[in-house]
Amino acid sequence: MNLRFLLFILIIFNIIFVNFSFASDDGTNDNDYNYYSNLVFRLIYNIPEVRKVNNELYEAYYDLKLAYSQYGINLDAYYNYGYNQPTVKINIGPNTINISNDFPYNYGLKLTKLLYSFNFVENIIISKQINYYSKYLKFRQSLNDNYLKFYELMAAAVKAKDFLDYTNNLINYTNEFLKTSYNLYSVGIIPKLDYIKAQSVYQDSITQNVLAQDNYKLAKQSLLAFLDTDETSFNIDNFISNIYKANYQDKIYLKDQYINIDLDFINKLNKESKELLVAKILYSSIEVLKYQAKSLDYQNAPKLLLTATYDKHRPTGFSRDYTFNINLSLSWKLFDSNNSYYSKQLVLQNISSLYEDYKRLIINLDLAKSNYKTKFINNYNTLISSYKTLNYQRELFRINKLRYENGLSTYLEYLDAQNSLLQSELNLNNIKSDLLLNYVYLLYYNDIDLSLNNFLNYFFKIVK
């Protein structure tokens, strides 16, 4: 992986997609899928957790450049001025020559370069390279983690909205039931007690609706707080109606006794757990420590250093007023009180601990993938039953409504049929939401990009 290319891609990603693509949303149709896809991306990209990981990626890049710089050229300038006493002089014939100066000075340039460190710096550089790549993977994972959180909160909001719709329908049905009960009571077909009970049922439906409104409001607040925005910028009601239901929920239906979903595609989502980003991130941390441990093996190894110095000074005696030196030095530490040994042991213990975490992570990932696949298939089968139940409850309610209006059945039979129908509709929508969310989990645990546009593409892969 070319590290400069990675940074270049990241910079382009920041500039094009973040700074330009979302500069203005004016004039965009709120019902447009691309509009919401771009809006959600911008909001998620600016979530503090994502920005933090993005900053860590840049930190890792400069940390890597710092490691490379150890093999760079260092150029220092210096100047010294002093006072010596006494001044040493000798006489040669008629001439007096100063052996030392009473006011000496010197200045110059010093160049140093590490030529070879016998694998010490080399292993540090490799560890920094792996760390940089790990941060790049972590950034990608962070985006998907927060998209997953978005879908979870949106699913909760959709369920709350469906329950609110259920209570609105319940009010309509109980209001109609109340009017019918009054008409029947007025002509003496049912007793006054049944009419009073109808009033009580209607009031209960209003109370339930108020609670449903509060529940939906809380669900929306949770989603908006996560995105750090408000409903003026992100219209959740509009998103649920024109994006979620129109593009996802309403596209799922019963077709020839089966749901129009391709289960074979679900079985194809079988990426190995060790190849998932979250596993690669943890394993790369282990690799970083391995190379750090290797570098400690060479911490006390010889280091080959080149030094070149040009020094300009006040002349003394027969010397010139400048010197130029080139030195090639080899130095190493003979004993460090076992500091490098103990440091390496600490690193090795960390590696062992992380490797146990890695093995447990693989097990958990395999289990999660299996669980969500099972849940998805269960949702699929339950959805078939729910459609059949809904059709049955619609017919049952139609019959009981006619019987009650003609005084042939009790109010309890009418209410039971009414509630069963509304509950069947609510259950159907809830199962659809569960199926969609479990599909999101399946994509997540196969490292599929969860951005809205890509999710829509993968949604149509399973819809026949």
XYZ file of C-alpha atoms in Angstrom:
464
model
C 0.000 0.000 0.000
C 1.541 3.305 -1.095
C 1.264 5.556 1.960
C 1.523 8.791 0.010
C -1.261 7.588 -2.246
C -3.391 6.835 0.829
C -2.888 10.352 2.159
C -3.621 11.820 -1.255
C -6.917 9.907 -1.419
C -7.807 11.072 2.094
C -7.122 14.713 1.232
C -9.196 14.488 -1.946
C -11.931 12.778 0.080
C -11.944 15.686 2.529
C -11.876 18.418 -0.080
C -14.264 17.126 -2.717
C -16.886 15.264 -0.730
C -16.927 17.279 2.447
C -16.053 20.838 1.527
C -17.559 21.126 -1.952
C -20.310 18.561 -2.384
C -22.246 19.922 0.554
C -21.506 23.591 0.222
C -25.157 24.354 -0.474
C -28.371 22.395 -0.230
C -30.528 25.250 -1.519
C -32.998 24.378 -4.220
C -32.743 20.651 -3.640
C -35.884 18.558 -3.496
C -36.248 17.219 0.049
C -37.816 14.061 -1.363
C -34.731 13.325 -3.456
C -32.803 10.297 -2.263
C -29.415 11.751 -3.235
C -30.145 14.857 -1.211
C -30.644 12.820 1.959
C -27.727 10.555 1.124
C -25.396 13.558 0.911
C -26.937 15.200 3.957
C -26.562 12.110 6.150
C -22.985 11.621 4.975
C -22.080 15.210 5.834
C -23.682 14.929 9.277
C -22.017 11.601 10.045
C -18.627 12.783 8.794
C -18.798 15.670 11.253
C -19.709 13.512 14.239
C -16.974 14.035 16.896
C -16.039 10.335 16.976
C -15.438 10.285 13.217
C -13.468 13.538 13.266
C -11.344 12.186 16.106
C -10.417 9.048 14.142
C -9.706 11.213 11.100
C -7.309 13.308 13.192
C -5.658 10.130 14.486
C -5.033 9.115 10.877
C -3.185 12.370 10.184
C -1.260 11.990 13.446
C -0.169 8.498 12.387
C 0.971 9.869 9.025
C 3.168 12.545 10.587
C 4.433 10.045 13.143
C 5.526 7.871 10.226
C 7.238 10.819 8.529
C 9.004 11.512 11.819
C 10.333 7.947 11.849
C 11.584 8.325 8.270
C 13.341 11.563 9.229
C 15.775 9.665 11.455
C 17.605 8.739 8.247
C 17.492 12.320 7.026
C 20.295 14.871 6.982
C 20.641 17.192 9.978
C 22.424 20.500 9.477
C 23.337 22.638 12.512
C 24.910 26.104 12.694
C 26.871 27.314 15.718
C 28.814 30.328 16.985
C 31.055 30.554 20.071
C 32.837 33.559 21.611
C 34.956 33.561 24.781
C 37.753 35.097 26.808
C 41.034 33.398 27.825
C 43.798 34.623 30.140
C 46.731 34.654 29.938
C 47.572 34.872 26.255
C 50.451 32.577 25.349
C 53.031 34.162 23.006
C 56.389 33.072 21.551
C 59.037 35.146 19.825
C 60.632 33.864 16.625
C 63.264 36.309 15.512
C 61.736 39.695 15.151
C 58.195 38.243 15.114
C 55.835 37.599 18.044
C 53.319 34.794 17.494
C 50.211 34.195 19.637
C 49.812 30.522 20.575
C 46.397 31.267 22.135
C 43.886 34.088 21.854
C 42.550 36.146 24.674
C 39.263 36.598 22.790
C 38.725 33.365 20.820
C 35.694 32.758 18.593
C 34.559 30.117 16.154
C 31.502 29.420 14.036
C 30.522 26.930 11.395
C 28.220 24.226 10.086
C 27.830 20.628 11.224
C 26.162 17.956 9.109
C 25.132 14.591 10.568
C 23.413 11.605 8.991
C 22.546 8.181 10.354
C 23.765 5.702 7.754
C 22.659 2.438 9.322
C 21.138 1.353 12.621
C 21.347 -2.428 12.159
C 17.517 -2.887 11.981
C 16.610 -0.681 14.963
C 15.156 2.265 13.029
C 14.024 -0.029 10.209
C 11.696 -1.966 12.525
C 10.376 1.251 14.049
C 9.525 2.534 10.556
C 7.696 -0.696 9.676
C 5.680 -0.480 12.905
C 4.731 3.123 12.043
C 3.692 2.055 8.523
C 1.397 -0.625 9.909
C 0.020 1.816 12.475
C -0.793 4.325 9.728
C -2.593 1.680 7.687
C -4.436 0.588 10.843
C -5.675 4.146 11.390
C -6.847 4.265 7.791
C -8.879 1.080 8.374
C -10.158 2.508 11.644
C -11.383 5.629 9.845
C -13.352 3.520 7.360
C -14.721 1.424 10.201
C -15.708 4.545 12.132
C -17.849 5.761 9.234
C -19.634 2.414 9.026
C -20.054 2.232 12.820
C -21.830 5.559 12.828
C -23.939 4.687 9.792
C -25.011 1.579 11.707
C -25.943 3.751 14.668
C -27.928 5.966 12.304
C -29.923 2.996 10.980
C -30.557 1.753 14.522
C -31.909 5.114 15.661
C -33.875 5.521 12.447
C -35.430 2.066 12.919
C -36.477 3.100 16.436
C -37.977 6.329 15.057
C -39.820 4.413 12.318
C -41.290 2.002 14.866
C -42.349 4.922 17.045
C -43.928 6.579 13.994
C -45.739 3.352 13.074
C -47.049 3.081 16.613
C -48.230 6.699 16.430
C -50.015 5.894 13.158
C -51.534 2.885 14.878
C -52.967 5.088 17.652
C -54.241 7.603 15.086
C -56.064 4.792 13.310
C -57.272 3.545 16.667
C -58.835 6.941 17.359
C -60.577 6.880 13.985
C -61.891 3.366 14.535
C -63.000 3.984 18.128
C -64.634 7.258 17.088
C -66.574 5.412 14.402
C -67.391 2.727 16.960
C -68.623 5.420 19.357
C -70.895 6.938 16.707
C -72.301 3.539 15.771
C -72.859 2.712 19.446
C -74.734 5.990 19.937
C -76.966 5.313 16.956
C -77.739 1.798 18.193
C -78.351 3.069 21.719
C -80.654 5.829 20.384
C -82.965 3.288 18.780
C -82.804 0.915 21.739
C -80.787 -1.867 20.100
C -77.992 -1.807 22.729
C -78.148 -0.770 26.395
C -76.736 2.518 27.704
C -73.921 0.632 29.436
C -72.514 -0.443 26.045
C -72.606 3.165 24.846
C -70.765 4.340 28.005
C -68.146 1.637 27.431
C -67.724 2.867 23.862
C -67.023 6.361 25.241
C -64.421 4.913 27.603
C -62.725 3.036 24.749
C -62.561 6.233 22.704
C -60.964 8.178 25.591
C -58.428 5.382 26.111
C -57.418 5.634 22.457
C -56.811 9.386 22.853
C -54.647 8.783 25.927
C -52.671 6.124 24.071
C -52.167 8.546 21.191
C -50.715 11.220 23.504
C -48.216 8.681 24.862
C -47.326 7.606 21.313
C -46.661 11.238 20.342
C -44.264 11.631 23.288
C -42.532 8.367 22.398
C -42.081 9.443 18.777
C -40.793 12.847 19.862
C -38.154 11.188 22.068
C -37.095 8.860 19.238
C -36.655 11.826 16.898
C -34.699 13.774 19.525
C -32.307 10.840 19.973
C -31.653 10.677 16.232
C -31.202 14.434 15.855
C -28.883 14.557 18.894
C -26.738 11.799 17.372
C -26.476 13.703 14.078
C -25.973 16.986 15.953
C -28.626 18.745 13.891
C -32.228 19.898 14.157
C -35.462 19.055 12.398
C -35.224 22.158 10.246
C -32.126 20.708 8.599
C -33.169 17.061 8.755
C -36.905 16.494 8.403
C -37.433 13.060 9.954
C -41.149 12.896 9.093
C -40.325 13.516 5.463
C -37.434 11.048 5.497
C -39.594 8.267 6.956
C -42.456 8.831 4.525
C -40.599 9.591 1.282
C -37.282 7.813 1.752
C -37.580 4.963 4.245
C -41.078 3.725 3.494
C -41.138 4.639 -0.198
C -37.741 3.067 -0.999
C -37.539 0.222 1.520
C -40.586 -0.733 3.545
C -43.214 -0.404 0.817
C -41.047 -2.381 -1.625
C -41.429 -5.516 0.500
C -44.652 -7.411 -0.070
C -46.217 -10.851 -0.391
C -45.880 -12.310 -3.876
C -47.298 -15.753 -4.756
C -47.327 -16.862 -1.120
C -43.716 -15.711 -0.646
C -42.003 -12.449 0.251
C -40.254 -10.828 -2.741
C -36.787 -11.276 -1.197
C -33.926 -13.341 -2.581
C -32.620 -15.465 0.309
C -29.866 -16.888 -1.885
C -28.149 -13.521 -1.881
C -28.136 -13.553 1.929
C -26.195 -16.812 1.848
C -23.604 -15.198 -0.406
C -22.756 -12.660 2.285
C -20.110 -14.831 3.890
C -16.921 -12.797 4.157
C -14.503 -14.446 6.579
C -14.421 -12.772 9.981
C -10.634 -12.426 9.985
C -10.937 -10.365 6.781
C -13.337 -7.849 8.335
C -12.052 -4.354 9.065
C -12.612 -4.604 12.804
C -10.502 -7.804 12.893
C -7.796 -6.312 10.673
C -7.578 -3.254 12.919
C -6.966 -5.356 16.020
C -4.550 -7.681 14.247
C -2.588 -4.733 12.852
C -2.181 -3.491 16.448
C -0.571 -6.839 17.201
C 1.704 -6.453 14.178
C 2.742 -2.978 15.339
C 3.794 -4.392 18.707
C 5.686 -7.255 17.048
C 7.876 -4.818 15.137
C 8.310 -2.696 18.241
C 9.571 -5.828 20.010
C 11.954 -6.493 17.123
C 13.284 -2.954 17.323
C 14.068 -3.502 21.005
C 16.278 -6.448 20.003
C 18.425 -3.956 18.092
C 18.155 -1.039 20.496
C 21.744 -1.543 21.687
C 23.082 -2.582 18.278
C 25.815 -0.475 16.602
C 24.816 2.714 14.846
C 26.828 4.019 11.915
C 26.918 7.821 11.870
C 28.457 10.214 9.361
C 29.517 13.660 10.604
C 30.952 16.525 8.535
C 32.005 19.821 10.153
C 33.258 23.094 8.718
C 34.632 25.388 11.444
C 35.757 29.001 11.015
C 37.792 30.472 13.904
C 40.305 33.100 14.935
C 43.707 31.877 13.839
C 46.389 31.038 16.403
C 50.016 30.193 15.919
C 50.706 28.518 12.610
C 47.128 27.215 12.164
C 44.696 28.284 9.472
C 41.534 30.164 10.276
C 39.270 27.221 9.296
C 39.036 23.443 9.592
C 36.977 20.819 7.734
C 36.448 17.369 9.226
C 34.628 14.236 8.070
C 34.066 11.468 10.608
C 32.534 7.999 10.307
C 31.679 6.641 13.732
C 30.346 3.341 15.007
C 28.881 3.293 18.502
C 26.876 0.888 20.595
C 25.756 0.362 24.153
C 27.389 -2.504 25.971
C 25.046 -2.674 28.967
C 21.768 -0.976 29.820
C 20.794 -2.729 33.076
C 18.407 -4.969 31.082
C 16.145 -2.029 30.212
C 15.656 -3.239 26.640
C 14.985 -6.804 27.837
C 12.293 -5.782 30.298
C 10.776 -3.367 27.776
C 10.525 -6.174 25.258
C 8.871 -8.471 27.815
C 6.212 -5.819 28.431
C 5.547 -5.577 24.713
C 5.352 -9.371 24.374
C 2.811 -9.536 27.192
C 0.721 -6.915 25.431
C 0.922 -8.975 22.243
C -0.297 -12.080 24.087
C -3.213 -10.191 25.619
C -4.215 -8.634 22.296
C -3.997 -11.967 20.533
C -6.441 -13.469 23.032
C -8.734 -10.508 22.357
C -8.330 -11.158 18.643
C -9.337 -14.819 18.958
C -12.370 -13.863 21.031
C -13.266 -11.163 18.482
C -13.252 -13.712 15.633
C -15.564 -15.984 17.628
C -17.920 -13.073 18.403
C -17.940 -11.944 14.765
C -18.789 -15.451 13.551
C -21.548 -15.657 16.142
C -22.954 -12.223 15.240
C -23.030 -13.037 11.515
C -24.785 -16.327 12.203
C -27.283 -14.709 14.589
C -28.279 -11.911 12.232
C -28.632 -14.302 9.315
C -30.919 -16.474 11.461
C -32.897 -13.429 12.574
C -33.279 -12.263 8.984
C -34.620 -15.648 7.865
C -36.963 -15.709 10.874
C -38.187 -12.218 9.954
C -38.766 -13.445 6.418
C -40.866 -16.401 7.557
C -42.720 -14.324 10.144
C -43.505 -11.726 7.500
C -45.237 -14.339 5.352
C -47.422 -15.332 8.309
C -48.098 -11.677 9.133
C -49.388 -10.919 5.650
C -51.730 -13.883 5.818
C -52.875 -12.882 9.310
C -53.509 -9.304 8.144
C -55.697 -10.474 5.258
C -57.627 -12.716 7.633
C -58.112 -9.909 10.194
C -59.357 -7.505 7.520
C -62.072 -9.928 6.482
C -62.927 -10.746 10.089
C -63.279 -7.069 10.972
C -65.464 -6.414 7.916
C -67.853 -9.161 8.974
C -67.959 -8.163 12.659
C -68.516 -4.521 11.756
C -71.545 -5.420 9.654
C -72.882 -7.732 12.356
C -72.495 -5.073 15.050
C -74.148 -2.387 12.934
C -77.139 -4.722 12.570
C -77.219 -5.639 16.248
C -76.060 -9.223 15.606
C -72.832 -9.153 17.666
C -71.631 -7.613 20.919
C -69.367 -4.587 21.260
C -66.659 -6.887 22.637
C -66.579 -8.894 19.417
C -66.439 -5.669 17.409
C -63.591 -4.215 19.504
C -61.663 -7.460 19.434
C -61.840 -7.618 15.639
C -60.904 -3.942 15.357
C -57.919 -4.181 17.692
C -56.732 -7.392 16.049
C -56.753 -5.702 12.633
C -54.834 -2.623 13.812
C -52.383 -4.752 15.757
C -51.794 -6.938 12.680
C -50.963 -3.860 10.601
C -48.580 -2.615 13.294
C -46.923 -6.027 13.641
C -46.416 -6.231 9.898
C -44.635 -2.866 9.779
C -42.524 -3.742 12.831
C -41.395 -7.003 11.251
C -40.463 -5.157 8.061
C -38.396 -2.723 10.131
C -36.714 -5.609 11.944
C -35.970 -7.361 8.661
C -34.431 -4.214 7.179
C -32.329 -3.558 10.283
C -31.100 -7.154 10.360
C -30.139 -6.771 6.707
C -28.147 -3.683 7.707
C -26.370 -5.797 10.347
C -25.595 -8.485 7.769
C -24.059 -5.881 5.461
C -22.166 -4.350 8.381
C -20.647 -7.687 9.347
C -19.509 -8.177 5.758
C -17.792 -4.765 5.513
C -20.328 -3.384 3.046
C -20.378 0.406 2.865
C -23.564 1.507 4.659
C -23.935 4.921 3.049
C -27.526 5.492 1.918
C -26.814 5.222 -1.803
C -24.856 1.999 -1.396
C -27.444 0.529 0.957
C -30.141 1.212 -1.628
C -28.047 -0.645 -4.222
C -27.735 -3.627 -1.909
C -31.411 -3.458 -0.993
C -32.328 -3.972 -4.628
C -29.980 -6.966 -4.719
C -32.361 -8.850 -2.409
C -35.691 -7.522 -3.715
C -37.052 -9.571 -6.598
